[in-house]
Coordinates of C-alpha atoms in Angstrom, one line a residue:
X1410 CA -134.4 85.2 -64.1
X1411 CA -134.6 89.2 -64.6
X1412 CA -137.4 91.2 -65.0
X1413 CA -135.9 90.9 -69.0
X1414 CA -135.3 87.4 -69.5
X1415 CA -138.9 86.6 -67.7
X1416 CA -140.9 88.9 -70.7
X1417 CA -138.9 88.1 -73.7
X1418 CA -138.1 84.4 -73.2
X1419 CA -141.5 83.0 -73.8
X1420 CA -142.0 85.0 -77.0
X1421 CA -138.8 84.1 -78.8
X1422 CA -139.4 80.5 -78.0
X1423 CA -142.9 80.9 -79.7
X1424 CA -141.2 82.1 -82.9
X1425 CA -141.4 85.5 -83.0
X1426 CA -139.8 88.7 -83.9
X1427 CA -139.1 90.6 -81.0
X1428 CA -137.5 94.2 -80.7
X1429 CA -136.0 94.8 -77.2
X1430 CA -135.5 97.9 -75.7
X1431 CA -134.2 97.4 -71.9
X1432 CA -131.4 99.2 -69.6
X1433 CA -128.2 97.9 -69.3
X1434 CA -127.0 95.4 -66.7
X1435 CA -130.1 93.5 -67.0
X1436 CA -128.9 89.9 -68.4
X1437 CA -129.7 91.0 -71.7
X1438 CA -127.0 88.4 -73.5
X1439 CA -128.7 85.0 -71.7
X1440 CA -132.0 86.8 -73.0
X1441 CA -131.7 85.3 -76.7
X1442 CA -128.9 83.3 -76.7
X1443 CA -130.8 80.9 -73.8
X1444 CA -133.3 80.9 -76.8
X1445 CA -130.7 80.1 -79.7
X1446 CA -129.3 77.3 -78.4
X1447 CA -132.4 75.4 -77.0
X1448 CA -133.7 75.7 -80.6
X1449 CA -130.8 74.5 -82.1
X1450 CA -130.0 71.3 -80.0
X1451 CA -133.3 70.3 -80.6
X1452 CA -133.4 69.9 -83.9
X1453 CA -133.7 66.6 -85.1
X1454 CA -131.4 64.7 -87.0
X1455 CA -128.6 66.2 -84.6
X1456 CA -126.9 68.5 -86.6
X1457 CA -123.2 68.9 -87.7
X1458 CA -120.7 71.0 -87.7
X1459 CA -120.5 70.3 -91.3
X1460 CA -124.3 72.2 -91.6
X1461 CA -122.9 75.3 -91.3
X1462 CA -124.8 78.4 -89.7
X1463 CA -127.7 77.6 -88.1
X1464 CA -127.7 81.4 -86.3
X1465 CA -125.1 84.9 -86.3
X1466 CA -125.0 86.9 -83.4
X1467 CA -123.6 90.4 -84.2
X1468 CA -122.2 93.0 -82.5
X1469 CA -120.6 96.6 -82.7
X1470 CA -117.3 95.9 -80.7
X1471 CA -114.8 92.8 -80.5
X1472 CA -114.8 93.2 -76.6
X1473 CA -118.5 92.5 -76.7
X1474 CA -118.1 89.3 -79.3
X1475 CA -115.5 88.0 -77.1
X1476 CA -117.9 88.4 -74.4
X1477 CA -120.7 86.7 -76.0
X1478 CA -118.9 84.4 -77.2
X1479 CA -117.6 83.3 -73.5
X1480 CA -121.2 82.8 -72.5
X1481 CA -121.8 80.8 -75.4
X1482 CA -119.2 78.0 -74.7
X1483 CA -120.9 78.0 -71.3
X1484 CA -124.4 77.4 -72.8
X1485 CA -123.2 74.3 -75.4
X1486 CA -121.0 72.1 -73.1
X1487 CA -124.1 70.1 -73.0
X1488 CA -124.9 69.6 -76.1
X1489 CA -121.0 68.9 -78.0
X1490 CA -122.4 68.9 -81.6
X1491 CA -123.4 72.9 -81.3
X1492 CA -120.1 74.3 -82.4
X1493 CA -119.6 78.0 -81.7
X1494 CA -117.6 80.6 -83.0
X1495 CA -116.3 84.0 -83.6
X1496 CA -114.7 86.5 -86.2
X1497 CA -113.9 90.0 -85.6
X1498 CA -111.9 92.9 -87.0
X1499 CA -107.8 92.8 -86.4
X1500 CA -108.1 88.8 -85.6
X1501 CA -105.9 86.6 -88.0
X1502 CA -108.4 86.3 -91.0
X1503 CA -106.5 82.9 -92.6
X1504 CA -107.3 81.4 -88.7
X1505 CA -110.9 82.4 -89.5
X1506 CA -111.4 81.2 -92.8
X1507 CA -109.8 77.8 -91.7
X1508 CA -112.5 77.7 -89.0
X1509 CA -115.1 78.6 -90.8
X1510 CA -114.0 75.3 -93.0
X1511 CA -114.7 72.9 -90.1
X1512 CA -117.8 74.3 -90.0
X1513 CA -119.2 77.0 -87.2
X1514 CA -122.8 76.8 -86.4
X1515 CA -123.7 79.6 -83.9
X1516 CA -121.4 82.5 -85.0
X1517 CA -120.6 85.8 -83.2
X1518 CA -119.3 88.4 -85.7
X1519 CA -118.6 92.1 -85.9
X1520 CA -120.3 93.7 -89.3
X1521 CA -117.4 94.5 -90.9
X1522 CA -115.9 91.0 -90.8
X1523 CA -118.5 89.5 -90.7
X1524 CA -119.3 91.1 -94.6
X1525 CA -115.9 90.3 -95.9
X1526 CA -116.3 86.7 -95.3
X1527 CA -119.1 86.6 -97.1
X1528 CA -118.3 87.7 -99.8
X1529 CA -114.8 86.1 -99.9
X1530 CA -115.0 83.0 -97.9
X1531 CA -117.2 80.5 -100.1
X1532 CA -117.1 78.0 -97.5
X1533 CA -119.1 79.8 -95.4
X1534 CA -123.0 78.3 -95.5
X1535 CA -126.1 80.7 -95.0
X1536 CA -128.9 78.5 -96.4
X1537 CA -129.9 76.9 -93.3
X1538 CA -129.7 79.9 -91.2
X1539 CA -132.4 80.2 -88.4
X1540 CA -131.6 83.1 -86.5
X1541 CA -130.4 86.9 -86.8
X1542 CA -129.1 88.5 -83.6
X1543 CA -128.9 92.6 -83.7
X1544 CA -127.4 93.0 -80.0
X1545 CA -126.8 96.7 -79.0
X1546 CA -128.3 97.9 -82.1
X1547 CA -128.2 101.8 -81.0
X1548 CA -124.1 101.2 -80.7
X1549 CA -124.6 99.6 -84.5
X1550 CA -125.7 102.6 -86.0
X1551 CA -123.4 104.9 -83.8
X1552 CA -120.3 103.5 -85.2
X1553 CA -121.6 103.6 -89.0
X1554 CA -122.5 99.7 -89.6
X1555 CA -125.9 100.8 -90.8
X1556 CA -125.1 99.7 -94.4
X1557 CA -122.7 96.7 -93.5
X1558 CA -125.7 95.2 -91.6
X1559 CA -128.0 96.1 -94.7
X1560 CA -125.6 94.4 -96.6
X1561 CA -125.1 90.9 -94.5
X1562 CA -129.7 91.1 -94.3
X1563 CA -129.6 90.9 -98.3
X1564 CA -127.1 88.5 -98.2
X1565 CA -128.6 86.0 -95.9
X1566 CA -132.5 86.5 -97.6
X1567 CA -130.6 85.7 -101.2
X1568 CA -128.9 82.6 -99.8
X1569 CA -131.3 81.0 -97.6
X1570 CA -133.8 78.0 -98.6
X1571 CA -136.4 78.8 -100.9
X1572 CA -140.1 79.8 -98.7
X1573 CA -137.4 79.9 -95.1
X1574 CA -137.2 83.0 -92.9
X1575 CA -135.1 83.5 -89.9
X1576 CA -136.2 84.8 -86.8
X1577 CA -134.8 87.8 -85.8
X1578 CA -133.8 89.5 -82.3
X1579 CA -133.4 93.3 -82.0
X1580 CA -131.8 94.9 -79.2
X1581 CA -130.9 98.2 -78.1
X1582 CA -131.1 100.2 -74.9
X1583 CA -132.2 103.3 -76.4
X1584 CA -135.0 104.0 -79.5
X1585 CA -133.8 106.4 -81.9
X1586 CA -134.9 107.4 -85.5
X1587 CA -132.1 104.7 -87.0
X1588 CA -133.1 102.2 -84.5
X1589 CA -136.7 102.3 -85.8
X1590 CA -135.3 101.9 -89.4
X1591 CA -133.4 98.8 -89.2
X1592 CA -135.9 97.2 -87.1
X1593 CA -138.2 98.0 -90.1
X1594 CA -135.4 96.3 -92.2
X1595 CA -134.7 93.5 -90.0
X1596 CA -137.8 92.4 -88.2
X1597 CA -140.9 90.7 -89.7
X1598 CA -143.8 91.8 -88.0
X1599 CA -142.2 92.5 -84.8
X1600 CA -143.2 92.3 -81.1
X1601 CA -142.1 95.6 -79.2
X1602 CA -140.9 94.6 -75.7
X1603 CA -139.9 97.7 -73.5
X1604 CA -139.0 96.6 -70.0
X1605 CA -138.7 99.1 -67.1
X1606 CA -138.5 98.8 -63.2
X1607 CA -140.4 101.2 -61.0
X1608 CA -140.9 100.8 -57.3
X1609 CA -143.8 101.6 -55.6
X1610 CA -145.1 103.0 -52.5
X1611 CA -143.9 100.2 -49.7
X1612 CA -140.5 100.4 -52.1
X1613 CA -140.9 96.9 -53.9
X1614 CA -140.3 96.1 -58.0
X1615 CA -142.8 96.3 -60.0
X1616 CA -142.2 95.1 -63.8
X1617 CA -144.0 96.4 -66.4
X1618 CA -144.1 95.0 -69.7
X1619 CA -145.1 97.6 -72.6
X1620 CA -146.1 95.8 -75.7
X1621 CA -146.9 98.0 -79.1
X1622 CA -145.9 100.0 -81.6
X1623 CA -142.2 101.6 -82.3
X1624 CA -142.6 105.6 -81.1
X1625 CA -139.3 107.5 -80.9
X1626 CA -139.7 110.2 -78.4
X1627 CA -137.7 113.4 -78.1
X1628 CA -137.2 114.1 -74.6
X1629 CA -136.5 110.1 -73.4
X1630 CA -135.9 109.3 -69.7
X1631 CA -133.4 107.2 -69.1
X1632 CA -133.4 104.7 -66.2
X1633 CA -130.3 103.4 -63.8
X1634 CA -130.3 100.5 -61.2
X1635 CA -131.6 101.8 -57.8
X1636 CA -128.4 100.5 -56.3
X1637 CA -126.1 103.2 -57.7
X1638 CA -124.9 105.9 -56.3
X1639 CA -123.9 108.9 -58.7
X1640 CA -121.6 111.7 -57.2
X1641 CA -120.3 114.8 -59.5
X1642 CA -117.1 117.0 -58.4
X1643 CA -116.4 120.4 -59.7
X1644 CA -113.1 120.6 -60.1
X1645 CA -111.3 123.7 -61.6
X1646 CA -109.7 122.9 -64.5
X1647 CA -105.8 123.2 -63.6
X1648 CA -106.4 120.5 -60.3
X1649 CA -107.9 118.2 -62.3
X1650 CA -105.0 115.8 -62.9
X1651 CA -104.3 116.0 -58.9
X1652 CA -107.9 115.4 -57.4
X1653 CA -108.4 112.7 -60.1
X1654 CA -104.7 111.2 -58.5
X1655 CA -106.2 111.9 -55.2
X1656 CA -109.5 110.3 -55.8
X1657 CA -107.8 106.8 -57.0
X1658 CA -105.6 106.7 -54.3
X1659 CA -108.3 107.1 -51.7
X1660 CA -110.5 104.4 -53.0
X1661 CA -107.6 101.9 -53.3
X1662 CA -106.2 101.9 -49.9
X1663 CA -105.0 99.1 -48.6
X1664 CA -106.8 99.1 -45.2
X1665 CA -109.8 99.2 -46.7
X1666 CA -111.8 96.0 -46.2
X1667 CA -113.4 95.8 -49.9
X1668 CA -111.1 96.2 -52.9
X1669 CA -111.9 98.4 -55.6
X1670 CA -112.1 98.1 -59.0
X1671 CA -112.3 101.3 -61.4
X1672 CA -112.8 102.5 -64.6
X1673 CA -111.7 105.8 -65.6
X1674 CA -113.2 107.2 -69.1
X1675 CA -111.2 109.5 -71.2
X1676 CA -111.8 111.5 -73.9
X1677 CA -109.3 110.0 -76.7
X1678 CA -106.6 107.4 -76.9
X1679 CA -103.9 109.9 -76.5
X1680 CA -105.4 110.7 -73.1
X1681 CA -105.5 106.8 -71.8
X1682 CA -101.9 106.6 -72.6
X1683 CA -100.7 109.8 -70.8
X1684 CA -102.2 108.9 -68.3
X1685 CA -101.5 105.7 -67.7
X1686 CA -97.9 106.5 -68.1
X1687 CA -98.0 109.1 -65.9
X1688 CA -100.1 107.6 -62.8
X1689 CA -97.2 104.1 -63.5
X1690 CA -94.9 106.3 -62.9
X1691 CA -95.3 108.7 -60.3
X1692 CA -98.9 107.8 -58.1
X1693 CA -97.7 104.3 -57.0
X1694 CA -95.2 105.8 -54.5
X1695 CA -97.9 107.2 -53.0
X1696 CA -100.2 103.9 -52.6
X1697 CA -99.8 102.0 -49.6
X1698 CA -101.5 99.1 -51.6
X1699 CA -100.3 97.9 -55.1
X1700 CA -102.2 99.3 -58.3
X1701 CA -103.2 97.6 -60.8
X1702 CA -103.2 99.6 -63.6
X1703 CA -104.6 98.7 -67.1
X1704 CA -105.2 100.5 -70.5
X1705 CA -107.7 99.9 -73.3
X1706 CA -108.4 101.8 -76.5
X1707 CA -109.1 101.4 -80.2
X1708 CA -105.7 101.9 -81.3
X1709 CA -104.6 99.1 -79.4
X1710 CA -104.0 95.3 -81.6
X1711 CA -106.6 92.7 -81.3
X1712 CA -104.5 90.9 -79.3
X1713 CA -103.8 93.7 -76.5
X1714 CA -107.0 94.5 -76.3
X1715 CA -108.4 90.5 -75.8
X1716 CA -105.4 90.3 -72.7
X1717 CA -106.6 93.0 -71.0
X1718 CA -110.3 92.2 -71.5
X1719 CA -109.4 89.0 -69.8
X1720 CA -106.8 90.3 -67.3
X1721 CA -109.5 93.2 -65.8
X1722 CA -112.2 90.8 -66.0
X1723 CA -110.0 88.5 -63.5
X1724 CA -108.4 91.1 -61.6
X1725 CA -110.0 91.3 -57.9
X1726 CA -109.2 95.3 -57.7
X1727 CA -107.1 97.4 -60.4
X1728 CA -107.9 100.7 -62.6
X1729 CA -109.0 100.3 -66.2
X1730 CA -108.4 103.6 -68.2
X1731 CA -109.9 103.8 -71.5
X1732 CA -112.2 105.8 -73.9
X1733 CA -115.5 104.7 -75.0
X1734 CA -115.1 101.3 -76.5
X1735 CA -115.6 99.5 -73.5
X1736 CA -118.7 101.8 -72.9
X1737 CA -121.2 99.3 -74.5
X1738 CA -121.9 95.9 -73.4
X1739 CA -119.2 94.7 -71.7
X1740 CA -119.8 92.6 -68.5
X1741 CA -116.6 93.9 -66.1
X1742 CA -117.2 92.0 -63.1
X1743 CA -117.6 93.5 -59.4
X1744 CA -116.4 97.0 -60.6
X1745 CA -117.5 99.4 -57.5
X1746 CA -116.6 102.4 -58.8
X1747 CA -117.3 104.6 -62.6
X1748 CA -115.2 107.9 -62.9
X1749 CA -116.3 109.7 -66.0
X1750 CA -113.2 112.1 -66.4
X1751 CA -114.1 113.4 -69.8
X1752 CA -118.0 114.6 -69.9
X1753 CA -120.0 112.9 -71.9
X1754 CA -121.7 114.9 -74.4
X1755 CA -125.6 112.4 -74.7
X1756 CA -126.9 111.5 -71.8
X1757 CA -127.0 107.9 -73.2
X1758 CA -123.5 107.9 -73.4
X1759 CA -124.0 108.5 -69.7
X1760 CA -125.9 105.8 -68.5
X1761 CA -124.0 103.6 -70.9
X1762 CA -121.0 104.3 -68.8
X1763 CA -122.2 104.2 -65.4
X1764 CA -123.6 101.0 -66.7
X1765 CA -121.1 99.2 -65.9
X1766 CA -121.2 98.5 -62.7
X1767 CA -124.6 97.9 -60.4
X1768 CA -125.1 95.5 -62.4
X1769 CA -127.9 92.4 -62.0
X1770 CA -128.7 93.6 -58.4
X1771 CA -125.1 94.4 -56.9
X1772 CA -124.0 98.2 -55.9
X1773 CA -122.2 100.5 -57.8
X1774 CA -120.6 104.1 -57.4
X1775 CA -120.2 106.7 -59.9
X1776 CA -118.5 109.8 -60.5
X1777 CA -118.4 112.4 -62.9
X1778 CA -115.9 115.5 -63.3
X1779 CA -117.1 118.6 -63.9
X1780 CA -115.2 122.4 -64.5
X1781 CA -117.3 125.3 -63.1
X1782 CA -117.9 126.5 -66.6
X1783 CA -119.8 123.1 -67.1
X1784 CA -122.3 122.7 -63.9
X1785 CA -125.6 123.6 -66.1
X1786 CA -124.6 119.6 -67.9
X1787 CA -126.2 119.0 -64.8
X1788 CA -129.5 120.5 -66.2
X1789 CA -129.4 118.4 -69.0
X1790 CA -129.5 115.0 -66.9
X1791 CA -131.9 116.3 -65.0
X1792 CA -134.2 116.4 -67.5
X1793 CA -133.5 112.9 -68.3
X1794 CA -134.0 111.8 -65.0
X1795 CA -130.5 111.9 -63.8
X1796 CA -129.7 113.4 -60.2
X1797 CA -126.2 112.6 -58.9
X1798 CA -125.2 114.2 -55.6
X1799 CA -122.1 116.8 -54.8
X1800 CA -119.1 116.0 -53.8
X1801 CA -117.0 118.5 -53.2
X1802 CA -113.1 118.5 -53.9
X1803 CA -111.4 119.6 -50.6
X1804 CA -112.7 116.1 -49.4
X1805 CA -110.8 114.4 -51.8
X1806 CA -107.9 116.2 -51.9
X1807 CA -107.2 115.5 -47.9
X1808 CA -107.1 112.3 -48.6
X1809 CA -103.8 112.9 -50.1
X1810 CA -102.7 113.9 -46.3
X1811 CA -104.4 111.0 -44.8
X1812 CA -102.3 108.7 -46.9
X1813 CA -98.8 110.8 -46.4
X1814 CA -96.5 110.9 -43.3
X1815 CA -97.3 111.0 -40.2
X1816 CA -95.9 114.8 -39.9
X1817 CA -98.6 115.7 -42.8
X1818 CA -100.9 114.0 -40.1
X1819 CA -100.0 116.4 -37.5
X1820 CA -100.5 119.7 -39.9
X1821 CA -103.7 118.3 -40.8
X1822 CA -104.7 118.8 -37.2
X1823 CA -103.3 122.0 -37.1
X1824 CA -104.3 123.6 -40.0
X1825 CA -105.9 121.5 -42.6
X1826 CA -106.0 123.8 -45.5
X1827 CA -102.5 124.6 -45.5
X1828 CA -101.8 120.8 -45.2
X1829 CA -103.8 120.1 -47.5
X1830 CA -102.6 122.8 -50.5
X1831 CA -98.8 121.6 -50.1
X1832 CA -99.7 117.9 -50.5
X1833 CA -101.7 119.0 -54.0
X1834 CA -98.8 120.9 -55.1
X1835 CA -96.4 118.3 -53.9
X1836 CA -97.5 115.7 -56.2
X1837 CA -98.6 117.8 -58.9
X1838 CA -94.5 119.2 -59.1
X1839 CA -94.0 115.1 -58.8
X1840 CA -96.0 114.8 -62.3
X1841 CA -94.8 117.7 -63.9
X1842 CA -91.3 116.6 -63.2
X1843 CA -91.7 113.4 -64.4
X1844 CA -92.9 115.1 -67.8
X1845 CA -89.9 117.1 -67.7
X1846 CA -87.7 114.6 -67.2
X1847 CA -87.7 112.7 -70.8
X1848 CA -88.7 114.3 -74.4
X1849 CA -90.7 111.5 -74.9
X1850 CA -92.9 112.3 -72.0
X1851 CA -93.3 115.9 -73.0
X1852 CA -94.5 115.1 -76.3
X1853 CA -96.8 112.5 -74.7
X1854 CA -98.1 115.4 -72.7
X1855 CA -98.6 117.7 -75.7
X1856 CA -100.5 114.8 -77.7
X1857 CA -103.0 114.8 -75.4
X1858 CA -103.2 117.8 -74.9
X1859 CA -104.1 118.5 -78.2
X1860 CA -106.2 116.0 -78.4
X1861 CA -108.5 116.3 -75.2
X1862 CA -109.2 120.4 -76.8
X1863 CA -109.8 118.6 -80.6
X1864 CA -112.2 116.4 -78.4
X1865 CA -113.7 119.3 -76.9
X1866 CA -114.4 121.0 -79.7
X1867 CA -116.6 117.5 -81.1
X1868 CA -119.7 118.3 -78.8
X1869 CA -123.4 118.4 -80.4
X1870 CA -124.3 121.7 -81.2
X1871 CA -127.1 121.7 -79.1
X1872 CA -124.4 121.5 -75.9
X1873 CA -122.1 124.3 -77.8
X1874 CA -123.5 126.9 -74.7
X1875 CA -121.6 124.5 -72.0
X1876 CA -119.0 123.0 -73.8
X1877 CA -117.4 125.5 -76.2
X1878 CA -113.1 125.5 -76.9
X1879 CA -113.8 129.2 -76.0
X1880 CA -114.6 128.9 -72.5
X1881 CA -111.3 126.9 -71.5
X1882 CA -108.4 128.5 -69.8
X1883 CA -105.8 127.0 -71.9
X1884 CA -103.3 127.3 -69.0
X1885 CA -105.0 125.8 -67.1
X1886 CA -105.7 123.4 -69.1
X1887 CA -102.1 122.4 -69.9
X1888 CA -101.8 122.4 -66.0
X1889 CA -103.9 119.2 -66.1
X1890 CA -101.5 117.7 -68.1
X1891 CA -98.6 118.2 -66.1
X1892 CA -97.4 120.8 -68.4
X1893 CA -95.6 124.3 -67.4
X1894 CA -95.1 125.9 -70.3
X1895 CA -98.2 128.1 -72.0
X1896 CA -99.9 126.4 -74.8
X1897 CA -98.6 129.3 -77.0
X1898 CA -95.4 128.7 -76.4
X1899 CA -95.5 125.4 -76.6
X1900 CA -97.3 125.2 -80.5
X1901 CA -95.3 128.1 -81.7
X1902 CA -93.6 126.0 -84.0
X1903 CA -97.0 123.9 -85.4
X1904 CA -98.0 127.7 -86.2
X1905 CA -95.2 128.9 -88.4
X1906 CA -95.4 126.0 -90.0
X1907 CA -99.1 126.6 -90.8
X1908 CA -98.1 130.6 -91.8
X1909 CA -95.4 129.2 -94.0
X1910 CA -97.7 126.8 -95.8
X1911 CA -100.2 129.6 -95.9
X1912 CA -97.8 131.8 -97.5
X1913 CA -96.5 129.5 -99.9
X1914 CA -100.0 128.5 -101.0
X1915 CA -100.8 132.5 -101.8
X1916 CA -97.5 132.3 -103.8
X1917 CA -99.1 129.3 -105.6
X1918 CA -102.8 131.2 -106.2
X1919 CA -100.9 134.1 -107.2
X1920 CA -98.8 132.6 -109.8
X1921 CA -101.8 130.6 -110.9
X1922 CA -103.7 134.1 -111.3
X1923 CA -100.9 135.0 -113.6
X1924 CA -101.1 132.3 -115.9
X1925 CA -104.6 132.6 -116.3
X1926 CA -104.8 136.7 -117.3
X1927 CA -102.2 135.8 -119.7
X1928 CA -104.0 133.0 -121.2
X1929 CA -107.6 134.9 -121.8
X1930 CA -106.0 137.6 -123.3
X1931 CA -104.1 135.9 -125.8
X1932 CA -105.6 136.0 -129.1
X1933 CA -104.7 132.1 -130.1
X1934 CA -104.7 129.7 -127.1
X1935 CA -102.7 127.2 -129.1
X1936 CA -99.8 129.2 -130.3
X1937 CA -96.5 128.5 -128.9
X1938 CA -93.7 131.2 -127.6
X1939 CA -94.9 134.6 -126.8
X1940 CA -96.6 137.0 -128.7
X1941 CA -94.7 138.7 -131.2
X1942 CA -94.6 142.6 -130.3
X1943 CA -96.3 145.5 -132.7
X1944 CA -93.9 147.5 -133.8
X1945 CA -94.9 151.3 -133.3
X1946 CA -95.7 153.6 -136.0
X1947 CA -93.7 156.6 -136.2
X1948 CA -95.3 159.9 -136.4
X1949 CA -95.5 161.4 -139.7
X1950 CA -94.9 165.6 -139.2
X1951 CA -96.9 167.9 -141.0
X1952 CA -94.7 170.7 -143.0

């Protein structure tokens, strides 16, 4: 077992309430749902599909239900009368309901759908419910489920047996101010269980198991496996697309003896597609190996998403691009390497990331982009306990001549830098061609584009002094999506359009002005037709 499972095991099988705060990677999902379903096949008469609930799991994303849900067949193949199930946002609802007919008695749910059923589904049975499940509780709260959850606590309490109470599981890898609250909703008398790893002088584990009261800190230091390895580049900002190109193809050669597996975060959905695209389309002429290449965002269906869940989750190498919905969580097996393209703006988001990979004792690698304008970032994980290492971009970008022709080969030896600079502007004219080459691709450019400097301009205020929309070079900027033309240029049209509006909107106030000075000064609102006009005296003269 893990350091996790070991400390919170015992207490959830005595019956307690138990809030969990632990790193990710640590075997956190086998922590209560080992638990769960011990409880459950023991309870005598064997119970029925018929029951109904008997315990609901829930969880912020549908990657993560799936997930859970996988383990959870695992654990009940022994005992066949525990039926599990699942229902999440963007899944077939009728399917659902029909399920949920049969009878479902361990259920994994997103909030959302989770509250819809209930209060439309009347087959679905809460009175015998045992267990409540708050898995990455932080994540909860982050993506505004605070009041759904609130909402599915008061309906369980109001449904269940008269004089029963559920025992409930809270976990989150981080304790924040919201965190606190809804264990204070959730949890009856709760046992606080905060598991770290340290390592002592000769360099072996040491567990400690803090049990007390809920404290929120301010400044919280955050812990990672001691099997990563965290590397940051600084990159300016208009060879960005070409060392990230570089960097993917250097880790996925195919003389190297390990495959990799990757996952590259992106600031916004428009990004993952560009880039995908893009790298489809032009980087696999220049792999010796064959890339794998897979997408994964919210604005994909359920059903895209759930195929390439599965299909990454198979894969032996490949390179997973997406945004932050697979940040929390998700178990992506053997993934060696973390490239954080986009900075994340908390530190948690951070760890979240490089969290998965190293996980449950293997080795892991991550890497994190940086522009010169945002090196003090690194100030800001240092204070949190965070201290990757440099890497510095020429030594990616020669990998692009290792991998070319044997002539580049020869140039390298004879003057590396030169060598070097042409194989960088080779393949970024191969990118910006391929942009140029179909409208479609240009506006797929200019989407994200717009889109990464809207993300930009999303950072807490308290990181305004590194990240600020002020401090990019626009032009370069467009550079890094393969794009030649200067953003002005390119948005002239989005402006006019905005003067136009502008202009017709003063029209609008103006006219509306109008109206109103010739409304307060007439002398009876409710009179129709204008005003009839005084007719002048004439001037009398004297004699």
């Amino acid at each position: 077992m893990t350091s996790i499972q070991k400390c919170v095991i015992p207490s959830l099988l005595e019956g307690k309430d138990v809030f969990v705060k632990s790193k990710t990677g640590t075997g956190k999902t086998l922590t209560y749902a080992v638990p769960v379903i011990n409880s459950i096949q023991n309870i005598k008469p064997k119970i029925n599909r018929g029951d109904g609930m008997y315990a609901v799991i829930l969880v912020p994303t549908r990657e993560l239900a799936i997930q859970s849900f996988d383990v959870l067949q695992k654990l009940v193949k022994p005992f066949q009368w525990v039926v599990p199930g699942i229902v999440t946002g963007g899944a077939n609802r009728k399917a659902e309901k029909a399920r949920l007919r049969k009878g479902v008695n361990v259920l994994v749910a997103t909030p959302g759908r989770l509250l819809d059923h209930i209060e439309k589904t009347k087959s679905l049975e809460l009175k015998r419910l045992r267990w409540i499940v708050l898995d990455e509780a932080d994540r909860l709260l982050d993506l505004g489920f605070e009041k759904d959850v609130c909402s599915i606590l008061t309906a369980i309490n109001t449904a269940l047996f008269p004089g029963v109470r559920c025992q409930t599981v809270l976990l989150s890898a981080t304790l924040t101010e919201g965190v606190q609250r809804l264990a204070g909703v959730s949890l009856h008398e709760p046992l606080f269980i905060d598991v770290t790893v340290t390592l002592d002088e000769k360099g072996t584990k040491l567990v400690a198991d803090v049990q007390g009261e809920l404290q929120v800190s301010n400044e919280e230091s955050y812990s990672t496996p001691q099997q990563l390895k965290q590397f940051f580049v600084v990159v300016p900002s208009k060879l960005r697309l070409v060392t990230l190109a570089a960097f993917l193809l250097w880790k996925n050669k195919a003389k190297e003896t390990s495959a990799a597996k990757m996952i590259v975060f992106l600031s916004s959905r428009d990004s993952v597609d560009f880039h995908c695209d893009l790298f489809k389309e032009c980087i696999l002429s220049f792999s010796e190996s064959q890339l794998a290449l897979f997408k994964l965002h919210g604005n994909m269906s359920q059903q895209e998403r759930t195929a390439v869940f599965k299909n990454f989750s198979q894969a032996k190498n490949g390179i997973l691009l997406c945004t932050d919905v697979a940040a929390r969580g998700l178990d992506l097996p053997h993934v060696n390497w973390i490239v954080q393209y986009n900075t994340p703006g908390n530190p948690a988001d951070y760890v979240h990331r490089v969290g998965r990979t190293a996980r449950i004792g293997l080795e892991g690698n991550a890497l994190l982009f940086l522009t010169p304008a945002e090196v003090a970032y690194l100030q800001t994980l240092k204070q949190h306990g965070i201290r990757p290492e440099e890497l510095l971009v020429e030594d990616v970008l020669k990998t692009l001549v290792v991998s070319a022709d044997n002539k580049a080969r020869k140039k390298l030896k004879n003057d590396p830098d030169q060598s070097t600079q042409e194989s960088a502007t080779n393949l970024q004219k191969s990118f910006e061609e391929h942009v140029l080459s179909n409208e479609q691709h240009l506006i797929a450019a200019k989407t994200a584009y717009q889109s990464f400097v809207r993300a930009y301009a999303t950072y807490p205020s308290h990181l305004k002094r590194i990240f600020h929309v002020k401090t990019l070079h626009l032009g370069h900027v467009a550079k890094s999506f393969a794009l030649r033309e200067a953003p002005k240029e390119m948005f002239q049209d989005t402006k006019l359009q905005k003067t136009k509006k502008r202009k017709r909107d003063g029209d609008i106030m103006k006219k509306s002005a109008k109206r109103k000075v010739i409304t307060e000064h007439s002398s009876e609102p409710t009179m129709r037709g204008p005003m009839p006009k005084k007719r002048k005296k004439k001037k009398t003269q004297c004699k």
